[in-house]
Amino acid sequence: MPRTFDIIAPPEIAARIVNQICAIEQVMTVHVSPGAGVKPPGDVVTVQTTNRGIPKIMAVLTGEGLTEGAISVSTSEPISVIHQPMEGSIFKDTSEASWEEMDRMLAKESNMTFYSLTLMAIAGFLAVMGLMLNTLHIVIASQLIAPGFEPIVRISMSLVGGEPTWRTAIWHTIGGYLALMTGAAATMLISGALGLWINTGTSTYLEGDSLMTYWTTFSPQGLVITAVATVAGAVLVITNRSVLTAGVMVALTLIPIASLMPMTLILTRYDLFWRVFGRFGVEILLILGISAGVFVIKRYKTGVAAAR
């Protein structure tokens, strides 16, 4: 979909930017407000472009000192754009996010604030209750509300992009899953104190400990599902549809197996603990490796588009 760029730059840089951007075929409109920038001071250049023009515009801005702080840029997505000369291009436009938009989007959705940590802890509570009662829909609810996918893929994206934010992403990932395990452990301890463990394995529609058995068992099929779901999640980030990554979390096993680690320790089932610990580690490595591969392809395509 079309994007709007608001650029503030010193007059001499703004003039060069305008000359280069006007030559880009995918650019629809360019508006210059000389001296309108107050903080930082400078000319304001507003550009509307189709999605396919974003890599070329970013290449121009980078060449004029974007990474050195000489230029301030913000992007937005208009609700609608009517530009008759390029109506066909607008109709056929893609929905890919730029690399910078992906970075900011993942930062927003992966930073473990107080509320994000609260969601992870609640997800741990729900996962444990679902596993104790052998009730699938409660486990699915824990997977849907937990913001546990974005911090991990932010690590791989930062590494692919050569950005130092991968360290921050690691700490947010660790913090998030520690909050989840804390919620799971607290639920187990409180349930034990209240004598609720006697209900473990009972359910209205599943027999035995089928959920516990499934998530404590390695299988080639499970690894394939993780790999395919990771590709889907990375593509959703690239296509600016990160809201749908909740569905990816249902396909992944991160939340239930992370919740199983404190569960198995409290139940002194150390054999199961090492099994779920190993599966959790394999899942994390698969997500990091496969999402990195998808982001490498995105990076390559962006470079090719900017060079055209």
PDB file of C-alpha atoms in Angstrom:
ATOM      1  CA  MET A   1       0.000   0.000   0.000  1.00  0.00           C
ATOM      2  CA  PRO A   2       1.145   3.613  -0.556  1.00  0.00           C
ATOM      3  CA  ARG A   3       3.257   5.343   2.077  1.00  0.00           C
ATOM      4  CA  THR A   4       3.746   8.950   3.119  1.00  0.00           C
ATOM      5  CA  PHE A   5       7.235  10.153   4.059  1.00  0.00           C
ATOM      6  CA  ASP A   6       7.711  13.271   6.182  1.00  0.00           C
ATOM      7  CA  ILE A   7      11.336  14.346   5.889  1.00  0.00           C
ATOM      8  CA  ILE A   8      13.074  17.211   7.701  1.00  0.00           C
ATOM      9  CA  ALA A   9      16.519  18.138   6.408  1.00  0.00           C
ATOM     10  CA  PRO A  10      18.790  21.197   6.074  1.00  0.00           C
ATOM     11  CA  PRO A  11      17.909  23.203   2.931  1.00  0.00           C
ATOM     12  CA  GLU A  12      20.915  22.096   0.880  1.00  0.00           C
ATOM     13  CA  ILE A  13      20.318  18.411   1.694  1.00  0.00           C
ATOM     14  CA  ALA A  14      16.562  18.763   1.170  1.00  0.00           C
ATOM     15  CA  ALA A  15      17.167  20.171  -2.321  1.00  0.00           C
ATOM     16  CA  ARG A  16      19.310  17.182  -3.286  1.00  0.00           C
ATOM     17  CA  ILE A  17      16.756  14.774  -1.822  1.00  0.00           C
ATOM     18  CA  VAL A  18      13.930  16.373  -3.806  1.00  0.00           C
ATOM     19  CA  ASN A  19      15.890  16.185  -7.064  1.00  0.00           C
ATOM     20  CA  GLN A  20      16.630  12.485  -6.577  1.00  0.00           C
ATOM     21  CA  ILE A  21      13.185  11.491  -5.305  1.00  0.00           C
ATOM     22  CA  CYS A  22      11.378  13.253  -8.149  1.00  0.00           C
ATOM     23  CA  ALA A  23      13.251  10.984 -10.549  1.00  0.00           C
ATOM     24  CA  ILE A  24      11.845   7.834  -8.914  1.00  0.00           C
ATOM     25  CA  GLU A  25       9.095   6.372 -11.073  1.00  0.00           C
ATOM     26  CA  GLN A  26       6.994   5.093  -8.158  1.00  0.00           C
ATOM     27  CA  VAL A  27       6.772   8.492  -6.415  1.00  0.00           C
ATOM     28  CA  MET A  28       3.332  10.095  -6.774  1.00  0.00           C
ATOM     29  CA  THR A  29       3.619  13.505  -5.110  1.00  0.00           C
ATOM     30  CA  VAL A  30       6.352  15.654  -3.557  1.00  0.00           C
ATOM     31  CA  HIS A  31       5.597  18.709  -1.418  1.00  0.00           C
ATOM     32  CA  VAL A  32       8.272  21.029  -0.017  1.00  0.00           C
ATOM     33  CA  SER A  33       7.728  23.505   2.839  1.00  0.00           C
ATOM     34  CA  PRO A  34      10.896  25.636   3.050  1.00  0.00           C
ATOM     35  CA  GLY A  35      11.946  26.411   6.618  1.00  0.00           C
ATOM     36  CA  ALA A  36       8.868  24.723   8.126  1.00  0.00           C
ATOM     37  CA  GLY A  37      10.926  22.449  10.350  1.00  0.00           C
ATOM     38  CA  VAL A  38      11.345  23.790  13.896  1.00  0.00           C
ATOM     39  CA  LYS A  39      12.826  20.797  15.725  1.00  0.00           C
ATOM     40  CA  PRO A  40      15.039  19.923  14.021  1.00  0.00           C
ATOM     41  CA  PRO A  41      15.221  23.082  11.915  1.00  0.00           C
ATOM     42  CA  GLY A  42      15.128  22.693   8.157  1.00  0.00           C
ATOM     43  CA  ASP A  43      12.900  22.195   5.146  1.00  0.00           C
ATOM     44  CA  VAL A  44      10.008  19.737   5.336  1.00  0.00           C
ATOM     45  CA  VAL A  45       9.620  17.394   2.372  1.00  0.00           C
ATOM     46  CA  THR A  46       6.440  15.304   2.155  1.00  0.00           C
ATOM     47  CA  VAL A  47       6.485  12.414  -0.292  1.00  0.00           C
ATOM     48  CA  GLN A  48       3.771   9.981  -1.310  1.00  0.00           C
ATOM     49  CA  THR A  49       4.909   6.813  -3.013  1.00  0.00           C
ATOM     50  CA  THR A  50       3.731   3.342  -3.819  1.00  0.00           C
ATOM     51  CA  ASN A  51       5.176   0.560  -1.699  1.00  0.00           C
ATOM     52  CA  ARG A  52       7.617  -0.416  -4.427  1.00  0.00           C
ATOM     53  CA  GLY A  53       9.246   3.003  -4.232  1.00  0.00           C
ATOM     54  CA  ILE A  54      10.165   2.703  -0.544  1.00  0.00           C
ATOM     55  CA  PRO A  55      13.556   0.944  -1.029  1.00  0.00           C
ATOM     56  CA  LYS A  56      14.652   3.587  -3.544  1.00  0.00           C
ATOM     57  CA  ILE A  57      13.624   6.462  -1.281  1.00  0.00           C
ATOM     58  CA  MET A  58      15.398   4.877   1.688  1.00  0.00           C
ATOM     59  CA  ALA A  59      18.517   4.459  -0.459  1.00  0.00           C
ATOM     60  CA  VAL A  60      18.399   8.184  -1.304  1.00  0.00           C
ATOM     61  CA  LEU A  61      17.938   9.171   2.342  1.00  0.00           C
ATOM     62  CA  THR A  62      20.723   6.866   3.494  1.00  0.00           C
ATOM     63  CA  GLY A  63      23.036   8.350   0.891  1.00  0.00           C
ATOM     64  CA  GLU A  64      22.238  11.849   2.152  1.00  0.00           C
ATOM     65  CA  GLY A  65      23.102  11.101   5.780  1.00  0.00           C
ATOM     66  CA  LEU A  66      20.072   9.416   7.351  1.00  0.00           C
ATOM     67  CA  THR A  67      22.175   7.132   9.541  1.00  0.00           C
ATOM     68  CA  GLU A  68      24.451  10.025  10.565  1.00  0.00           C
ATOM     69  CA  GLY A  69      21.540  12.011  12.011  1.00  0.00           C
ATOM     70  CA  ALA A  70      21.439  14.744   9.369  1.00  0.00           C
ATOM     71  CA  ILE A  71      17.860  13.859   8.407  1.00  0.00           C
ATOM     72  CA  SER A  72      14.700  13.121  10.394  1.00  0.00           C
ATOM     73  CA  VAL A  73      12.162  10.801   8.752  1.00  0.00           C
ATOM     74  CA  SER A  74       8.773   9.392   9.679  1.00  0.00           C
ATOM     75  CA  THR A  75       6.509   7.180   7.588  1.00  0.00           C
ATOM     76  CA  SER A  76       2.778   6.602   7.686  1.00  0.00           C
ATOM     77  CA  GLU A  77       0.190   4.689   5.708  1.00  0.00           C
ATOM     78  CA  PRO A  78      -2.698   6.791   4.353  1.00  0.00           C
ATOM     79  CA  ILE A  79      -6.197   5.335   4.514  1.00  0.00           C
ATOM     80  CA  SER A  80      -6.666   6.043   0.820  1.00  0.00           C
ATOM     81  CA  VAL A  81      -4.797   7.702  -2.027  1.00  0.00           C
ATOM     82  CA  ILE A  82      -6.385   9.012  -5.230  1.00  0.00           C
ATOM     83  CA  HIS A  83      -3.818   9.785  -7.910  1.00  0.00           C
ATOM     84  CA  GLN A  84      -5.235   9.118 -11.347  1.00  0.00           C
ATOM     85  CA  PRO A  85      -1.922   8.977 -13.287  1.00  0.00           C
ATOM     86  CA  MET A  86      -0.773   6.039 -11.109  1.00  0.00           C
ATOM     87  CA  GLU A  87      -4.102   4.385 -10.341  1.00  0.00           C
ATOM     88  CA  GLY A  88      -2.977   1.102 -11.900  1.00  0.00           C
ATOM     89  CA  SER A  89       0.226   1.008  -9.839  1.00  0.00           C
ATOM     90  CA  ILE A  90      -1.702   1.773  -6.644  1.00  0.00           C
ATOM     91  CA  PHE A  91      -4.209  -0.994  -7.367  1.00  0.00           C
ATOM     92  CA  LYS A  92      -1.413  -3.539  -7.934  1.00  0.00           C
ATOM     93  CA  ASP A  93       0.772  -2.325  -5.067  1.00  0.00           C
ATOM     94  CA  THR A  94       2.282  -4.682  -2.488  1.00  0.00           C
ATOM     95  CA  SER A  95       1.827  -4.587   1.289  1.00  0.00           C
ATOM     96  CA  GLU A  96       5.437  -5.254   2.314  1.00  0.00           C
ATOM     97  CA  ALA A  97       6.841  -3.284   5.214  1.00  0.00           C
ATOM     98  CA  SER A  98      10.180  -1.569   4.804  1.00  0.00           C
ATOM     99  CA  TRP A  99      13.108  -2.838   6.856  1.00  0.00           C
ATOM    100  CA  GLU A 100      12.847   0.210   9.113  1.00  0.00           C
ATOM    101  CA  GLU A 101       9.104  -0.304   9.610  1.00  0.00           C
ATOM    102  CA  MET A 102       9.693  -3.954  10.504  1.00  0.00           C
ATOM    103  CA  ASP A 103      12.325  -2.943  13.040  1.00  0.00           C
ATOM    104  CA  ARG A 104      10.057  -0.402  14.743  1.00  0.00           C
ATOM    105  CA  MET A 105       7.073  -2.748  14.655  1.00  0.00           C
ATOM    106  CA  LEU A 106       9.017  -5.571  16.308  1.00  0.00           C
ATOM    107  CA  ALA A 107      10.441  -3.146  18.867  1.00  0.00           C
ATOM    108  CA  LYS A 108       6.923  -2.032  19.792  1.00  0.00           C
ATOM    109  CA  GLU A 109       5.594  -5.571  20.086  1.00  0.00           C
ATOM    110  CA  SER A 110       8.615  -7.244  21.687  1.00  0.00           C
ATOM    111  CA  ASN A 111       9.655  -4.779  24.398  1.00  0.00           C
ATOM    112  CA  MET A 112       8.707  -6.399  27.692  1.00  0.00           C
ATOM    113  CA  THR A 113       6.956  -3.605  29.539  1.00  0.00           C
ATOM    114  CA  PHE A 114       5.117  -4.186  32.819  1.00  0.00           C
ATOM    115  CA  TYR A 115       1.954  -5.042  30.897  1.00  0.00           C
ATOM    116  CA  SER A 116       3.732  -7.393  28.486  1.00  0.00           C
ATOM    117  CA  LEU A 117       5.314  -9.227  31.415  1.00  0.00           C
ATOM    118  CA  THR A 118       1.888  -9.415  33.048  1.00  0.00           C
ATOM    119  CA  LEU A 119       0.479 -11.025  29.898  1.00  0.00           C
ATOM    120  CA  MET A 120       3.303 -13.566  29.871  1.00  0.00           C
ATOM    121  CA  ALA A 121       2.677 -14.433  33.537  1.00  0.00           C
ATOM    122  CA  ILE A 122      -1.061 -14.825  32.876  1.00  0.00           C
ATOM    123  CA  ALA A 123      -0.238 -17.027  29.885  1.00  0.00           C
ATOM    124  CA  GLY A 124       1.797 -19.230  32.228  1.00  0.00           C
ATOM    125  CA  PHE A 125      -1.179 -19.482  34.584  1.00  0.00           C
ATOM    126  CA  LEU A 126      -3.555 -20.426  31.762  1.00  0.00           C
ATOM    127  CA  ALA A 127      -1.140 -22.939  30.245  1.00  0.00           C
ATOM    128  CA  VAL A 128      -0.683 -24.735  33.568  1.00  0.00           C
ATOM    129  CA  MET A 129      -4.421 -24.812  34.233  1.00  0.00           C
ATOM    130  CA  GLY A 130      -5.060 -26.136  30.742  1.00  0.00           C
ATOM    131  CA  LEU A 131      -2.428 -28.841  31.167  1.00  0.00           C
ATOM    132  CA  MET A 132      -3.595 -29.789  34.665  1.00  0.00           C
ATOM    133  CA  LEU A 133      -7.194 -30.077  33.512  1.00  0.00           C
ATOM    134  CA  ASN A 134      -6.203 -31.539  30.129  1.00  0.00           C
ATOM    135  CA  THR A 135      -8.332 -28.839  28.494  1.00  0.00           C
ATOM    136  CA  LEU A 136      -7.094 -27.760  25.080  1.00  0.00           C
ATOM    137  CA  HIS A 137      -8.939 -24.457  24.648  1.00  0.00           C
ATOM    138  CA  ILE A 138      -7.352 -23.033  27.818  1.00  0.00           C
ATOM    139  CA  VAL A 139      -3.869 -23.888  26.522  1.00  0.00           C
ATOM    140  CA  ILE A 140      -4.726 -22.255  23.185  1.00  0.00           C
ATOM    141  CA  ALA A 141      -5.847 -19.135  25.065  1.00  0.00           C
ATOM    142  CA  SER A 142      -2.429 -18.950  26.734  1.00  0.00           C
ATOM    143  CA  GLN A 143      -0.725 -19.157  23.338  1.00  0.00           C
ATOM    144  CA  LEU A 144      -2.910 -16.426  21.859  1.00  0.00           C
ATOM    145  CA  ILE A 145      -2.320 -13.804  24.553  1.00  0.00           C
ATOM    146  CA  ALA A 146       1.420 -14.362  25.074  1.00  0.00           C
ATOM    147  CA  PRO A 147       3.699 -11.928  23.152  1.00  0.00           C
ATOM    148  CA  GLY A 148       6.353 -14.624  22.881  1.00  0.00           C
ATOM    149  CA  PHE A 149       7.167 -14.761  19.156  1.00  0.00           C
ATOM    150  CA  GLU A 150       8.221 -11.207  18.304  1.00  0.00           C
ATOM    151  CA  PRO A 151      11.139 -10.912  20.796  1.00  0.00           C
ATOM    152  CA  ILE A 152      12.765 -14.029  19.330  1.00  0.00           C
ATOM    153  CA  VAL A 153      12.474 -13.005  15.681  1.00  0.00           C
ATOM    154  CA  ARG A 154      13.705  -9.527  16.605  1.00  0.00           C
ATOM    155  CA  ILE A 155      16.995 -11.172  17.593  1.00  0.00           C
ATOM    156  CA  SER A 156      17.423 -12.784  14.171  1.00  0.00           C
ATOM    157  CA  MET A 157      16.303  -9.677  12.290  1.00  0.00           C
ATOM    158  CA  SER A 158      18.743  -7.469  14.199  1.00  0.00           C
ATOM    159  CA  LEU A 159      21.588  -9.888  13.487  1.00  0.00           C
ATOM    160  CA  VAL A 160      20.732 -10.030   9.779  1.00  0.00           C
ATOM    161  CA  GLY A 161      20.546  -6.229   9.629  1.00  0.00           C
ATOM    162  CA  GLY A 162      23.805  -5.793  11.543  1.00  0.00           C
ATOM    163  CA  GLU A 163      22.088  -3.776  14.265  1.00  0.00           C
ATOM    164  CA  PRO A 164      23.079  -3.776  17.956  1.00  0.00           C
ATOM    165  CA  THR A 165      19.464  -4.167  19.135  1.00  0.00           C
ATOM    166  CA  TRP A 166      19.844  -7.973  19.172  1.00  0.00           C
ATOM    167  CA  ARG A 167      21.279  -7.670  22.685  1.00  0.00           C
ATOM    168  CA  THR A 168      18.178  -5.826  23.870  1.00  0.00           C
ATOM    169  CA  ALA A 169      15.980  -8.409  22.147  1.00  0.00           C
ATOM    170  CA  ILE A 170      17.760 -11.244  23.972  1.00  0.00           C
ATOM    171  CA  TRP A 171      17.128  -9.628  27.352  1.00  0.00           C
ATOM    172  CA  HIS A 172      13.469  -9.002  26.524  1.00  0.00           C
ATOM    173  CA  THR A 173      13.094 -12.627  25.410  1.00  0.00           C
ATOM    174  CA  ILE A 174      14.659 -13.908  28.621  1.00  0.00           C
ATOM    175  CA  GLY A 175      12.565 -11.553  30.747  1.00  0.00           C
ATOM    176  CA  GLY A 176       9.342 -12.507  29.001  1.00  0.00           C
ATOM    177  CA  TYR A 177       9.804 -16.241  29.363  1.00  0.00           C
ATOM    178  CA  LEU A 178      10.985 -15.905  32.955  1.00  0.00           C
ATOM    179  CA  ALA A 179       7.720 -14.074  33.686  1.00  0.00           C
ATOM    180  CA  LEU A 180       5.796 -16.881  31.989  1.00  0.00           C
ATOM    181  CA  MET A 181       7.617 -19.563  34.001  1.00  0.00           C
ATOM    182  CA  THR A 182       7.096 -17.573  37.196  1.00  0.00           C
ATOM    183  CA  GLY A 183       3.357 -17.454  36.510  1.00  0.00           C
ATOM    184  CA  ALA A 184       3.359 -21.182  35.786  1.00  0.00           C
ATOM    185  CA  ALA A 185       5.329 -22.023  38.937  1.00  0.00           C
ATOM    186  CA  ALA A 186       3.108 -19.826  41.129  1.00  0.00           C
ATOM    187  CA  THR A 187       0.019 -21.524  39.713  1.00  0.00           C
ATOM    188  CA  MET A 188       1.431 -24.965  40.475  1.00  0.00           C
ATOM    189  CA  LEU A 189       2.439 -24.036  44.023  1.00  0.00           C
ATOM    190  CA  ILE A 190      -0.879 -22.375  44.839  1.00  0.00           C
ATOM    191  CA  SER A 191      -2.804 -25.280  43.299  1.00  0.00           C
ATOM    192  CA  GLY A 192      -0.768 -27.721  45.368  1.00  0.00           C
ATOM    193  CA  ALA A 193      -1.380 -25.748  48.553  1.00  0.00           C
ATOM    194  CA  LEU A 194      -5.121 -25.829  47.838  1.00  0.00           C
ATOM    195  CA  GLY A 195      -5.054 -29.535  47.034  1.00  0.00           C
ATOM    196  CA  LEU A 196      -6.110 -29.093  43.408  1.00  0.00           C
ATOM    197  CA  TRP A 197      -3.544 -31.448  41.876  1.00  0.00           C
ATOM    198  CA  ILE A 198      -5.983 -34.312  42.317  1.00  0.00           C
ATOM    199  CA  ASN A 199      -7.813 -32.975  39.238  1.00  0.00           C
ATOM    200  CA  THR A 200      -4.759 -33.326  37.006  1.00  0.00           C
ATOM    201  CA  GLY A 201      -5.633 -35.208  33.843  1.00  0.00           C
ATOM    202  CA  THR A 202      -9.388 -34.817  34.116  1.00  0.00           C
ATOM    203  CA  SER A 203     -11.320 -33.172  31.330  1.00  0.00           C
ATOM    204  CA  THR A 204     -14.711 -33.026  29.761  1.00  0.00           C
ATOM    205  CA  TYR A 205     -13.517 -33.913  26.255  1.00  0.00           C
ATOM    206  CA  LEU A 206      -9.961 -35.360  26.346  1.00  0.00           C
ATOM    207  CA  GLU A 207      -8.833 -38.597  27.921  1.00  0.00           C
ATOM    208  CA  GLY A 208      -5.878 -39.105  30.250  1.00  0.00           C
ATOM    209  CA  ASP A 209      -2.835 -36.823  30.116  1.00  0.00           C
ATOM    210  CA  SER A 210      -2.905 -36.505  26.325  1.00  0.00           C
ATOM    211  CA  LEU A 211      -1.811 -32.841  26.276  1.00  0.00           C
ATOM    212  CA  MET A 212       1.052 -33.462  28.704  1.00  0.00           C
ATOM    213  CA  THR A 213       2.140 -36.469  26.654  1.00  0.00           C
ATOM    214  CA  TYR A 214       2.032 -34.538  23.384  1.00  0.00           C
ATOM    215  CA  TRP A 215       4.124 -31.598  24.580  1.00  0.00           C
ATOM    216  CA  THR A 216       6.725 -33.741  26.319  1.00  0.00           C
ATOM    217  CA  THR A 217       7.364 -35.862  23.226  1.00  0.00           C
ATOM    218  CA  PHE A 218       9.818 -35.087  20.419  1.00  0.00           C
ATOM    219  CA  SER A 219       8.651 -35.911  16.904  1.00  0.00           C
ATOM    220  CA  PRO A 220       9.828 -35.070  13.372  1.00  0.00           C
ATOM    221  CA  GLN A 221       6.324 -33.841  12.587  1.00  0.00           C
ATOM    222  CA  GLY A 222       6.488 -31.367  15.468  1.00  0.00           C
ATOM    223  CA  LEU A 223       9.775 -29.932  14.213  1.00  0.00           C
ATOM    224  CA  VAL A 224       8.372 -29.563  10.690  1.00  0.00           C
ATOM    225  CA  ILE A 225       5.330 -27.735  12.088  1.00  0.00           C
ATOM    226  CA  THR A 226       7.632 -25.391  14.019  1.00  0.00           C
ATOM    227  CA  ALA A 227       9.698 -24.695  10.901  1.00  0.00           C
ATOM    228  CA  VAL A 228       6.684 -23.964   8.691  1.00  0.00           C
ATOM    229  CA  ALA A 229       5.003 -21.831  11.380  1.00  0.00           C
ATOM    230  CA  THR A 230       8.206 -19.809  11.759  1.00  0.00           C
ATOM    231  CA  VAL A 231       8.285 -19.090   8.030  1.00  0.00           C
ATOM    232  CA  ALA A 232       4.660 -17.970   8.261  1.00  0.00           C
ATOM    233  CA  GLY A 233       5.438 -15.709  11.229  1.00  0.00           C
ATOM    234  CA  ALA A 234       8.408 -14.047   9.528  1.00  0.00           C
ATOM    235  CA  VAL A 235       6.373 -13.504   6.353  1.00  0.00           C
ATOM    236  CA  LEU A 236       3.572 -11.929   8.414  1.00  0.00           C
ATOM    237  CA  VAL A 237       6.107  -9.484   9.856  1.00  0.00           C
ATOM    238  CA  ILE A 238       7.441  -8.674   6.382  1.00  0.00           C
ATOM    239  CA  THR A 239       3.950  -8.128   4.970  1.00  0.00           C
ATOM    240  CA  ASN A 240       2.970  -5.830   7.846  1.00  0.00           C
ATOM    241  CA  ARG A 241       0.443  -8.287   9.314  1.00  0.00           C
ATOM    242  CA  SER A 242       2.057  -8.938  12.677  1.00  0.00           C
ATOM    243  CA  VAL A 243      -1.358  -8.962  14.360  1.00  0.00           C
ATOM    244  CA  LEU A 244      -1.825 -12.441  12.859  1.00  0.00           C
ATOM    245  CA  THR A 245       1.273 -13.859  14.575  1.00  0.00           C
ATOM    246  CA  ALA A 246      -1.044 -14.936  17.396  1.00  0.00           C
ATOM    247  CA  GLY A 247      -2.020 -17.750  15.047  1.00  0.00           C
ATOM    248  CA  VAL A 248       1.653 -18.658  14.672  1.00  0.00           C
ATOM    249  CA  MET A 249       1.955 -18.975  18.455  1.00  0.00           C
ATOM    250  CA  VAL A 250      -0.819 -21.588  18.401  1.00  0.00           C
ATOM    251  CA  ALA A 251       1.171 -23.688  15.921  1.00  0.00           C
ATOM    252  CA  LEU A 252       4.377 -23.298  17.940  1.00  0.00           C
ATOM    253  CA  THR A 253       4.808 -25.092  21.265  1.00  0.00           C
ATOM    254  CA  LEU A 254       6.781 -22.399  23.088  1.00  0.00           C
ATOM    255  CA  ILE A 255       4.175 -21.425  25.682  1.00  0.00           C
ATOM    256  CA  PRO A 256       3.069 -24.894  26.840  1.00  0.00           C
ATOM    257  CA  ILE A 257       6.579 -26.360  26.945  1.00  0.00           C
ATOM    258  CA  ALA A 258       7.979 -23.292  28.739  1.00  0.00           C
ATOM    259  CA  SER A 259       5.168 -23.681  31.284  1.00  0.00           C
ATOM    260  CA  LEU A 260       5.921 -27.390  31.600  1.00  0.00           C
ATOM    261  CA  MET A 261       9.470 -26.725  32.814  1.00  0.00           C
ATOM    262  CA  PRO A 262       8.480 -25.365  36.257  1.00  0.00           C
ATOM    263  CA  MET A 263       5.582 -27.839  36.362  1.00  0.00           C
ATOM    264  CA  THR A 264       7.841 -30.855  35.937  1.00  0.00           C
ATOM    265  CA  LEU A 265      10.361 -29.519  38.459  1.00  0.00           C
ATOM    266  CA  ILE A 266       7.682 -28.990  41.100  1.00  0.00           C
ATOM    267  CA  LEU A 267       6.295 -32.466  40.401  1.00  0.00           C
ATOM    268  CA  THR A 268       9.906 -33.802  40.650  1.00  0.00           C
ATOM    269  CA  ARG A 269       9.560 -35.314  37.188  1.00  0.00           C
ATOM    270  CA  TYR A 270      13.150 -34.566  36.212  1.00  0.00           C
ATOM    271  CA  ASP A 271      13.023 -36.929  33.242  1.00  0.00           C
ATOM    272  CA  LEU A 272      10.213 -34.863  31.753  1.00  0.00           C
ATOM    273  CA  PHE A 273      11.966 -31.608  32.666  1.00  0.00           C
ATOM    274  CA  TRP A 274      15.040 -32.411  30.598  1.00  0.00           C
ATOM    275  CA  ARG A 275      12.826 -33.530  27.750  1.00  0.00           C
ATOM    276  CA  VAL A 276      10.825 -30.282  27.617  1.00  0.00           C
ATOM    277  CA  PHE A 277      13.972 -28.225  28.261  1.00  0.00           C
ATOM    278  CA  GLY A 278      15.583 -29.814  25.215  1.00  0.00           C
ATOM    279  CA  ARG A 279      12.498 -29.294  23.094  1.00  0.00           C
ATOM    280  CA  PHE A 280      12.283 -25.644  24.159  1.00  0.00           C
ATOM    281  CA  GLY A 281      15.910 -25.081  23.167  1.00  0.00           C
ATOM    282  CA  VAL A 282      15.406 -26.753  19.794  1.00  0.00           C
ATOM    283  CA  GLU A 283      12.303 -24.629  19.139  1.00  0.00           C
ATOM    284  CA  ILE A 284      14.184 -21.413  19.918  1.00  0.00           C
ATOM    285  CA  LEU A 285      17.084 -22.378  17.646  1.00  0.00           C
ATOM    286  CA  LEU A 286      14.719 -23.338  14.823  1.00  0.00           C
ATOM    287  CA  ILE A 287      12.856 -20.036  15.079  1.00  0.00           C
ATOM    288  CA  LEU A 288      16.103 -18.040  15.124  1.00  0.00           C
ATOM    289  CA  GLY A 289      17.648 -19.886  12.197  1.00  0.00           C
ATOM    290  CA  ILE A 290      14.628 -20.100   9.919  1.00  0.00           C
ATOM    291  CA  SER A 291      13.427 -16.539  10.530  1.00  0.00           C
ATOM    292  CA  ALA A 292      16.973 -15.308   9.856  1.00  0.00           C
ATOM    293  CA  GLY A 293      16.848 -17.070   6.490  1.00  0.00           C
ATOM    294  CA  VAL A 294      13.560 -15.360   5.617  1.00  0.00           C
ATOM    295  CA  PHE A 295      14.967 -11.966   6.643  1.00  0.00           C
ATOM    296  CA  VAL A 296      18.092 -12.540   4.529  1.00  0.00           C
ATOM    297  CA  ILE A 297      15.808 -13.010   1.514  1.00  0.00           C
ATOM    298  CA  LYS A 298      13.917  -9.830   2.443  1.00  0.00           C
ATOM    299  CA  ARG A 299      17.198  -7.929   2.808  1.00  0.00           C
ATOM    300  CA  TYR A 300      18.379  -9.167  -0.581  1.00  0.00           C
ATOM    301  CA  LYS A 301      15.103  -8.235  -2.289  1.00  0.00           C
ATOM    302  CA  THR A 302      15.224  -4.766  -0.730  1.00  0.00           C
ATOM    303  CA  GLY A 303      18.750  -4.244  -2.035  1.00  0.00           C
ATOM    304  CA  VAL A 304      17.775  -5.377  -5.530  1.00  0.00           C
ATOM    305  CA  ALA A 305      14.714  -3.097  -5.543  1.00  0.00           C
ATOM    306  CA  ALA A 306      16.792  -0.103  -4.420  1.00  0.00           C
ATOM    307  CA  ALA A 307      19.342  -0.720  -7.175  1.00  0.00           C
ATOM    308  CA  ARG A 308      16.800  -0.774 -10.005  1.00  0.00           C
TER     309      ARG A 308
END
